[in-house]
Amino acid sequence: EATVATWLRSRVKGVDGNRAGIVHRLDRATSGVMICAKTPEALSWLQKQFAQRKTKKTYHAVIRGVMRHEEAIIDMPIERNPKAPATFRVGVNGKPSRTAYKTIAISANGKHSLLELRPETGRTHQLRVHLAHFGHPIVGDTLYDGEPSERLYLHATELEITILKDHERKVFSVALPAAFKKMVE
């Protein structure tokens, strides 16, 4: 199966390994913006920003139902689920995890909402786990009880990071797919 890593491998120099040039990851079915490094120096520079939480990430998701609060911060630790090791859950033994969210739109029938999500930490499946924990899984996220759909309605809209070349802060963004807006019309 073609992956970002296989596509990138022929485009980077001096960066070896299975994930050569990959600075951060998106879940397989998540669409949107992603940054990769072309040199070992850039890779180290960018990965350090993620580790120190100096990046700013914005996602959009369509969820089932309507969140109780229009805007809030979810501050709940996430741990691996021992009953299903491929998944994670909110749990007292987990790592600290924070996600800020804001409701952007709600469908007329209240069946779906479009949220803007800003993770402050970067745990595996963090956004998916936080939303599912409150009974509002992402549409298409069948791993966390989301309704079946033709795609996962999670999109990495924006990434703000400092570039090595000129140490300038840059924002990379990609438009929200039209299907997201249609779900809440």
XYZ file of N, CA and C in Angstrom:
555
model
N 0.848 -1.187 0.000
C 0.000 0.000 0.000
C 0.887 1.243 0.000
N 0.567 2.184 -0.851
C 1.322 3.440 -0.896
C 1.065 4.241 0.377
N 2.118 4.846 0.893
C 2.011 5.663 2.104
C 2.748 6.975 1.881
N 2.612 7.892 2.804
C 3.370 9.145 2.741
C 4.860 8.826 2.768
N 5.245 7.854 3.590
C 6.663 7.490 3.710
C 7.230 6.994 2.385
N 6.490 6.169 1.653
C 7.005 5.670 0.379
C 7.074 6.782 -0.657
N 6.127 7.682 -0.656
C 6.142 8.814 -1.585
C 7.310 9.739 -1.278
N 7.575 9.948 0.002
C 8.599 10.896 0.442
C 10.023 10.365 0.260
N 10.183 9.072 0.368
C 11.517 8.461 0.384
C 12.403 8.934 -0.780
N 11.865 9.058 -1.972
C 12.670 9.467 -3.129
C 12.882 10.979 -3.194
N 12.281 11.718 -2.292
C 12.350 13.175 -2.339
C 13.207 13.800 -1.244
N 13.759 12.968 -0.354
C 14.599 13.491 0.732
C 16.013 12.945 0.602
N 16.962 13.684 1.157
C 18.365 13.273 1.077
C 18.935 13.140 2.485
N 19.572 12.013 2.743
C 20.258 11.822 4.013
C 19.344 11.560 5.203
N 18.073 11.299 4.944
C 17.128 10.985 6.018
C 16.670 9.558 5.773
N 17.129 8.642 6.629
C 16.872 7.222 6.419
C 15.791 6.693 7.354
N 15.410 5.447 7.129
C 14.448 4.773 7.991
C 13.075 4.670 7.350
N 12.203 3.932 8.006
C 10.846 3.724 7.491
C 10.042 5.010 7.423
N 10.317 5.941 8.324
C 9.549 7.184 8.363
C 10.437 8.372 7.977
N 11.342 8.159 7.047
C 12.284 9.189 6.631
C 11.580 10.485 6.251
N 11.912 11.560 6.949
C 11.358 12.871 6.652
C 10.032 13.176 7.311
N 9.395 12.182 7.902
C 8.088 12.412 8.517
C 8.287 13.008 9.908
N 7.768 14.200 10.088
C 7.946 14.959 11.325
C 6.881 14.573 12.340
N 5.664 14.440 11.899
C 4.532 14.084 12.752
C 3.615 13.214 11.918
N 2.589 12.672 12.539
C 1.717 11.770 11.791
C 0.266 12.195 11.923
N -0.498 11.774 10.957
C -1.949 11.876 11.007
C -2.474 10.446 10.988
N -3.584 10.203 11.660
C -4.196 8.882 11.565
C -4.472 8.602 10.085
N -4.389 7.356 9.703
C -4.505 6.932 8.301
C -5.671 7.587 7.555
N -6.831 7.657 8.161
C -8.018 8.167 7.456
C -8.223 9.675 7.622
N -7.337 10.348 8.345
C -7.462 11.797 8.541
C -6.876 12.510 7.333
N -7.601 13.487 6.812
C -7.101 14.267 5.682
C -6.495 15.562 6.207
N -5.821 16.286 5.314
C -5.358 17.618 5.687
C -3.873 17.850 5.580
N -3.439 18.909 6.240
C -2.068 19.397 6.139
C -1.126 18.575 7.019
N 0.059 18.317 6.446
C 1.090 17.568 7.146
C 2.428 18.143 6.708
N 3.410 18.189 7.593
C 4.714 18.728 7.218
C 5.752 17.613 7.261
N 6.659 17.638 6.272
C 7.736 16.658 6.193
C 9.051 17.415 6.024
N 10.152 16.786 6.420
C 11.471 17.412 6.335
C 12.280 16.790 5.209
N 13.074 17.629 4.520
C 13.888 17.152 3.412
C 15.322 16.851 3.826
N 15.730 17.304 5.019
C 17.097 17.063 5.491
C 17.063 16.619 6.953
N 18.142 15.959 7.411
C 18.190 15.547 8.818
C 18.104 16.744 9.779
N 18.709 17.862 9.388
C 18.686 19.060 10.241
C 17.268 19.602 10.383
N 16.561 19.666 9.271
C 15.179 20.151 9.307
C 14.296 19.189 10.098
N 14.520 17.890 9.944
C 13.750 16.891 10.682
C 13.904 17.107 12.190
N 15.121 17.232 12.636
C 15.388 17.443 14.064
C 14.761 18.744 14.559
N 14.919 19.803 13.785
C 14.387 21.127 14.131
C 12.864 21.091 14.296
N 12.200 20.475 13.349
C 10.740 20.417 13.370
C 10.219 19.468 14.453
N 10.850 18.295 14.593
C 10.408 17.339 15.617
C 10.539 17.939 17.018
N 11.568 18.730 17.231
C 11.778 19.373 18.537
C 10.609 20.300 18.873
N 10.097 21.004 17.873
C 8.962 21.898 18.103
C 7.705 21.122 18.513
N 7.498 19.966 17.904
C 6.355 19.134 18.289
C 6.542 18.623 19.715
N 7.752 18.154 20.030
C 8.027 17.609 21.362
C 7.851 18.672 22.444
N 8.229 19.903 22.130
C 8.124 21.004 23.102
C 6.781 21.725 23.020
N 5.876 21.212 22.222
C 4.531 21.766 22.043
C 4.564 23.245 21.608
N 5.455 23.540 20.681
C 5.554 24.899 20.143
C 4.796 25.041 18.829
N 4.219 23.954 18.361
C 3.406 24.015 17.142
C 1.962 24.302 17.533
N 1.211 24.825 16.597
C -0.219 25.029 16.802
C -0.939 24.279 15.694
N -1.842 23.373 16.111
C -2.568 22.542 15.150
C -4.060 22.823 15.267
N -4.708 22.916 14.123
C -6.155 23.108 14.092
C -6.764 22.039 13.208
N -7.785 21.394 13.743
C -8.521 20.365 13.013
C -9.987 20.763 12.963
N -10.716 20.157 12.051
C -12.168 20.262 12.016
C -12.721 18.839 11.981
N -13.843 18.644 12.660
C -14.472 17.330 12.693
C -15.981 17.485 12.688
N -16.635 16.533 12.064
C -18.094 16.444 12.152
C -18.380 15.323 13.140
N -19.151 15.652 14.168
C -19.454 14.689 15.226
C -20.938 14.358 15.259
N -21.256 13.286 15.951
C -22.650 12.925 16.191
C -23.190 13.813 17.301
N -24.332 14.431 17.065
C -25.005 15.223 18.093
C -24.394 16.589 18.323
N -24.682 17.120 19.519
C -24.273 18.485 19.880
C -23.567 18.441 21.231
N -22.390 19.027 21.302
C -21.656 19.090 22.568
C -22.450 19.904 23.584
N -22.306 19.572 24.839
C -23.044 20.254 25.913
C -22.712 21.745 25.977
N -21.428 22.059 25.822
C -20.981 23.452 25.820
C -20.529 23.838 24.421
N -20.828 25.051 24.014
C -20.456 25.514 22.678
C -18.941 25.546 22.498
N -18.237 25.829 23.588
C -16.783 25.958 23.550
C -16.239 25.528 24.913
N -15.151 24.750 24.917
C -14.579 24.294 26.184
C -13.205 23.677 25.937
N -12.557 23.289 27.030
C -11.305 22.541 26.967
C -11.549 21.191 27.621
N -11.228 20.143 26.903
C -11.304 18.786 27.447
C -9.917 18.474 27.995
N -9.826 18.235 29.280
C -8.555 17.959 29.945
C -8.685 16.610 30.646
N -8.430 15.545 29.892
C -8.612 14.188 30.411
C -7.484 13.298 29.906
N -6.846 12.533 30.816
C -5.734 11.670 30.403
C -6.185 10.527 29.504
N -5.285 10.136 28.616
C -5.577 9.054 27.672
C -4.587 7.914 27.884
N -5.129 6.691 27.908
C -4.316 5.488 28.071
C -4.731 4.449 27.035
N -3.861 3.475 26.820
C -4.200 2.366 25.927
C -5.328 1.563 26.574
N -6.242 1.076 25.749
C -7.361 0.283 26.245
C -6.916 -1.179 26.325
N -6.760 -1.747 27.544
C -6.272 -3.129 27.652
C -7.227 -4.167 27.054
N -8.503 -3.835 26.937
C -9.473 -4.776 26.369
C -9.446 -4.771 24.836
N -8.891 -3.699 24.259
C -8.762 -3.580 22.803
C -7.474 -2.799 22.534
N -6.320 -3.479 22.540
C -5.015 -2.805 22.484
C -4.769 -1.885 21.285
N -5.578 -1.975 20.233
C -5.416 -1.072 19.083
C -6.094 0.271 19.342
N -6.789 0.380 20.469
C -7.526 1.608 20.777
C -7.038 2.234 22.077
N -7.532 3.420 22.324
C -7.190 4.167 23.531
C -8.486 4.581 24.211
N -8.355 5.063 25.440
C -9.525 5.504 26.196
C -9.100 6.551 27.202
N -10.071 7.286 27.740
C -9.817 8.181 28.854
C -9.638 7.296 30.077
N -8.577 7.537 30.851
C -8.326 6.717 32.035
C -7.344 7.374 32.981
N -7.489 7.087 34.261
C -6.673 7.741 35.296
C -5.185 7.446 35.170
N -4.824 6.338 34.545
C -3.408 5.989 34.390
C -2.816 6.507 33.079
N -3.580 7.304 32.360
C -3.142 7.798 31.060
C -2.227 8.999 31.139
N -1.762 9.422 29.977
C -0.913 10.608 29.856
C -1.801 11.844 29.748
N -1.355 12.967 30.308
C -2.149 14.201 30.222
C -2.481 14.537 28.769
N -3.737 14.924 28.544
C -4.212 15.225 27.186
C -5.215 16.363 27.251
N -4.966 17.396 26.429
C -5.860 18.564 26.416
C -6.266 18.909 24.997
N -7.564 19.122 24.819
C -8.123 19.506 23.526
C -9.096 20.652 23.736
N -8.845 21.770 23.057
C -9.808 22.879 23.070
C -10.723 22.689 21.862
N -12.014 22.949 22.055
C -12.936 22.842 20.932
C -13.891 24.030 20.919
N -14.424 24.277 19.727
C -15.429 25.317 19.534
C -16.408 24.804 18.487
N -17.700 24.954 18.771
C -18.721 24.542 17.819
C -18.827 25.597 16.722
N -18.743 25.161 15.484
C -18.803 26.059 14.326
C -20.210 26.067 13.729
N -20.836 24.885 13.644
C -22.175 24.774 13.050
C -22.862 23.530 13.590
N -24.197 23.585 13.611
C -25.016 22.458 14.041
C -26.076 22.238 12.966
N -26.282 20.987 12.582
C -27.310 20.694 11.577
C -28.686 21.061 12.136
N -29.616 21.366 11.260
C -30.962 21.795 11.667
C -31.650 20.763 12.555
N -31.380 19.488 12.302
C -32.025 18.438 13.102
C -31.199 18.049 14.340
N -30.042 18.686 14.528
C -29.199 18.409 15.693
C -28.470 17.079 15.633
N -28.513 16.433 14.473
C -27.873 15.122 14.349
C -26.346 15.222 14.301
N -25.826 16.308 13.726
C -24.375 16.489 13.583
C -23.954 17.913 13.943
N -22.693 18.028 14.362
C -22.088 19.339 14.609
C -20.721 19.376 13.949
N -20.336 20.568 13.506
C -18.994 20.795 12.981
C -18.212 21.510 14.072
N -17.082 20.918 14.474
C -16.250 21.506 15.528
C -14.894 21.915 14.989
N -14.347 22.979 15.584
C -12.941 23.320 15.401
C -12.231 22.776 16.626
N -11.161 22.027 16.407
C -10.426 21.376 17.498
C -8.981 21.854 17.502
N -8.477 22.172 18.695
C -7.088 22.595 18.843
C -6.433 21.753 19.940
N -5.761 20.668 19.546
C -5.098 19.844 20.556
C -3.881 20.571 21.133
N -3.775 20.566 22.441
C -2.613 21.159 23.098
C -1.538 20.110 23.336
N -1.927 18.849 23.315
C -0.999 17.728 23.410
C -1.192 16.903 22.141
N -0.374 15.916 21.941
C -0.463 15.146 20.706
C -0.506 13.652 20.942
N -1.451 13.187 21.692
C -1.586 11.753 21.969
C -2.204 11.026 20.770
N -1.874 9.775 20.627
C -2.465 8.955 19.580
C -3.982 8.911 19.754
N -4.707 9.218 18.688
C -6.175 9.200 18.649
C -6.807 10.194 19.627
N -6.058 11.184 20.078
C -6.546 12.109 21.113
C -7.907 12.724 20.812
N -8.063 13.335 19.661
C -9.325 13.997 19.328
C -10.457 12.979 19.262
N -10.187 11.851 18.658
C -11.193 10.802 18.508
C -11.632 10.261 19.867
N -10.675 10.033 20.762
C -10.971 9.489 22.096
C -11.730 10.509 22.947
N -11.275 11.758 22.952
C -11.941 12.790 23.753
C -13.403 12.955 23.345
N -13.657 13.041 22.057
C -15.030 13.249 21.591
C -15.904 12.022 21.845
N -15.373 10.843 21.597
C -16.140 9.616 21.835
C -16.466 9.459 23.321
N -15.555 9.878 24.177
C -15.771 9.768 25.624
C -17.029 10.523 26.061
N -17.317 11.613 25.381
C -18.497 12.410 25.719
C -19.738 11.984 24.937
N -19.626 10.874 24.200
C -20.772 10.370 23.461
C -20.997 11.068 22.134
N -19.968 11.740 21.625
C -20.062 12.463 20.364
C -18.915 12.055 19.430
N -18.874 10.769 19.037
C -17.778 10.330 18.179
C -17.807 11.018 16.817
N -16.648 11.019 16.190
C -16.512 11.615 14.862
C -17.210 10.708 13.850
N -17.957 11.319 12.948
C -18.642 10.573 11.889
C -17.590 9.807 11.079
N -17.861 8.535 10.849
C -16.948 7.682 10.094
C -15.904 6.990 10.953
N -15.852 7.303 12.240
C -14.858 6.707 13.131
C -15.428 5.461 13.796
N -15.491 4.383 13.041
C -16.100 3.150 13.550
C -15.258 2.502 14.655
N -13.984 2.861 14.764
C -13.138 2.349 15.841
C -13.625 2.850 17.198
N -14.198 4.061 17.217
C -14.675 4.674 18.459
C -16.180 4.948 18.410
N -16.927 4.039 17.805
C -18.396 4.049 17.804
C -19.023 5.179 16.989
N -18.285 5.705 16.024
C -18.865 6.708 15.135
C -19.739 6.029 14.099
N -20.719 6.759 13.584
C -21.597 6.164 12.582
C -20.817 5.873 11.306
N -21.122 4.773 10.648
C -20.429 4.438 9.403
C -20.624 5.532 8.347
N -19.579 5.771 7.579
C -19.616 6.795 6.543
C -18.570 6.461 5.490
N -18.604 7.180 4.379
C -17.647 6.938 3.296
C -16.241 7.422 3.649
N -16.114 8.187 4.731
C -14.807 8.690 5.147
C -14.841 9.048 6.632
N -13.670 9.273 7.194
C -13.554 9.801 8.548
C -13.661 11.315 8.443
N -14.578 11.892 9.144
C -14.795 13.338 9.083
C -13.896 14.071 10.075
N -12.593 13.885 9.899
C -11.560 14.571 10.682
C -10.542 15.107 9.694
N -10.274 16.417 9.774
C -9.438 17.087 8.782
C -8.469 18.040 9.481
N -7.176 17.865 9.210
C -6.141 18.760 9.737
C -6.127 20.012 8.872
N -6.707 21.085 9.382
C -6.920 22.297 8.600
C -5.705 23.214 8.573
N -4.991 23.286 9.706
C -3.923 24.289 9.801
C -2.798 23.805 10.712
N -1.567 24.175 10.350
C -0.392 23.872 11.150
C 0.502 25.109 11.170
N 0.799 25.580 12.364
C 1.691 26.741 12.534
C 2.984 26.250 13.151
N 4.110 26.607 12.503
C 5.411 26.081 12.916
C 6.511 27.063 12.498
N 7.662 26.999 13.134
C 8.807 27.832 12.760
C 9.699 27.037 11.825
N 10.017 27.634 10.687
C 10.816 26.984 9.645
C 12.311 27.188 9.919
N 13.109 26.151 9.693
C 14.548 26.199 9.949
C 15.265 27.225 9.071
N 14.921 27.271 7.790
C 15.644 28.093 6.813
C 15.842 29.533 7.278
N 14.763 30.190 7.665
C 14.879 31.606 8.061
C 14.328 31.869 9.464
N 14.009 30.816 10.183
C 13.448 30.887 11.543
C 12.173 31.719 11.590
N 11.461 31.704 10.470
C 10.208 32.448 10.368
C 9.043 31.547 10.760
N 8.110 32.139 11.483
C 6.899 31.417 11.874
C 5.967 31.393 10.667
N 5.501 30.202 10.280
C 4.636 30.079 9.107
C 3.400 29.279 9.454
N 2.332 29.590 8.738
C 1.076 28.856 8.884
C 0.780 28.174 7.560
N 0.614 26.860 7.628
C 0.243 26.070 6.459
C -1.205 25.643 6.647
N -2.003 25.830 5.608
C -3.416 25.480 5.752
C -3.939 24.852 4.479
N -5.038 24.138 4.638
C -5.711 23.500 3.513
C -7.212 23.651 3.765
N -7.938 23.884 2.702
C -9.385 24.124 2.819
C -10.118 22.916 3.391
N -11.192 23.206 4.068
C -12.067 22.172 4.602
C -12.826 21.533 3.436
N -12.843 20.202 3.352
C -13.601 19.559 2.264
C -15.081 19.961 2.302
N -15.677 20.152 1.165
C -17.080 20.581 1.058
C -18.027 19.618 1.771
N -17.673 18.334 1.805
C -18.530 17.331 2.455
C -18.766 17.640 3.927
N -17.807 18.282 4.586
C -17.954 18.608 6.007
C -19.095 19.598 6.204
N -19.133 20.625 5.374
C -20.186 21.644 5.489
C -21.547 21.064 5.135
N -21.573 20.174 4.138
C -22.836 19.554 3.734
C -23.456 18.743 4.861
N -22.614 18.146 5.704
C -23.116 17.313 6.813
C -23.891 18.147 7.845
N -23.630 19.449 7.915
C -24.300 20.282 8.929
C -25.231 21.331 8.327
N -25.512 21.196 7.039
C -26.447 22.147 6.394
C -27.876 21.826 6.783
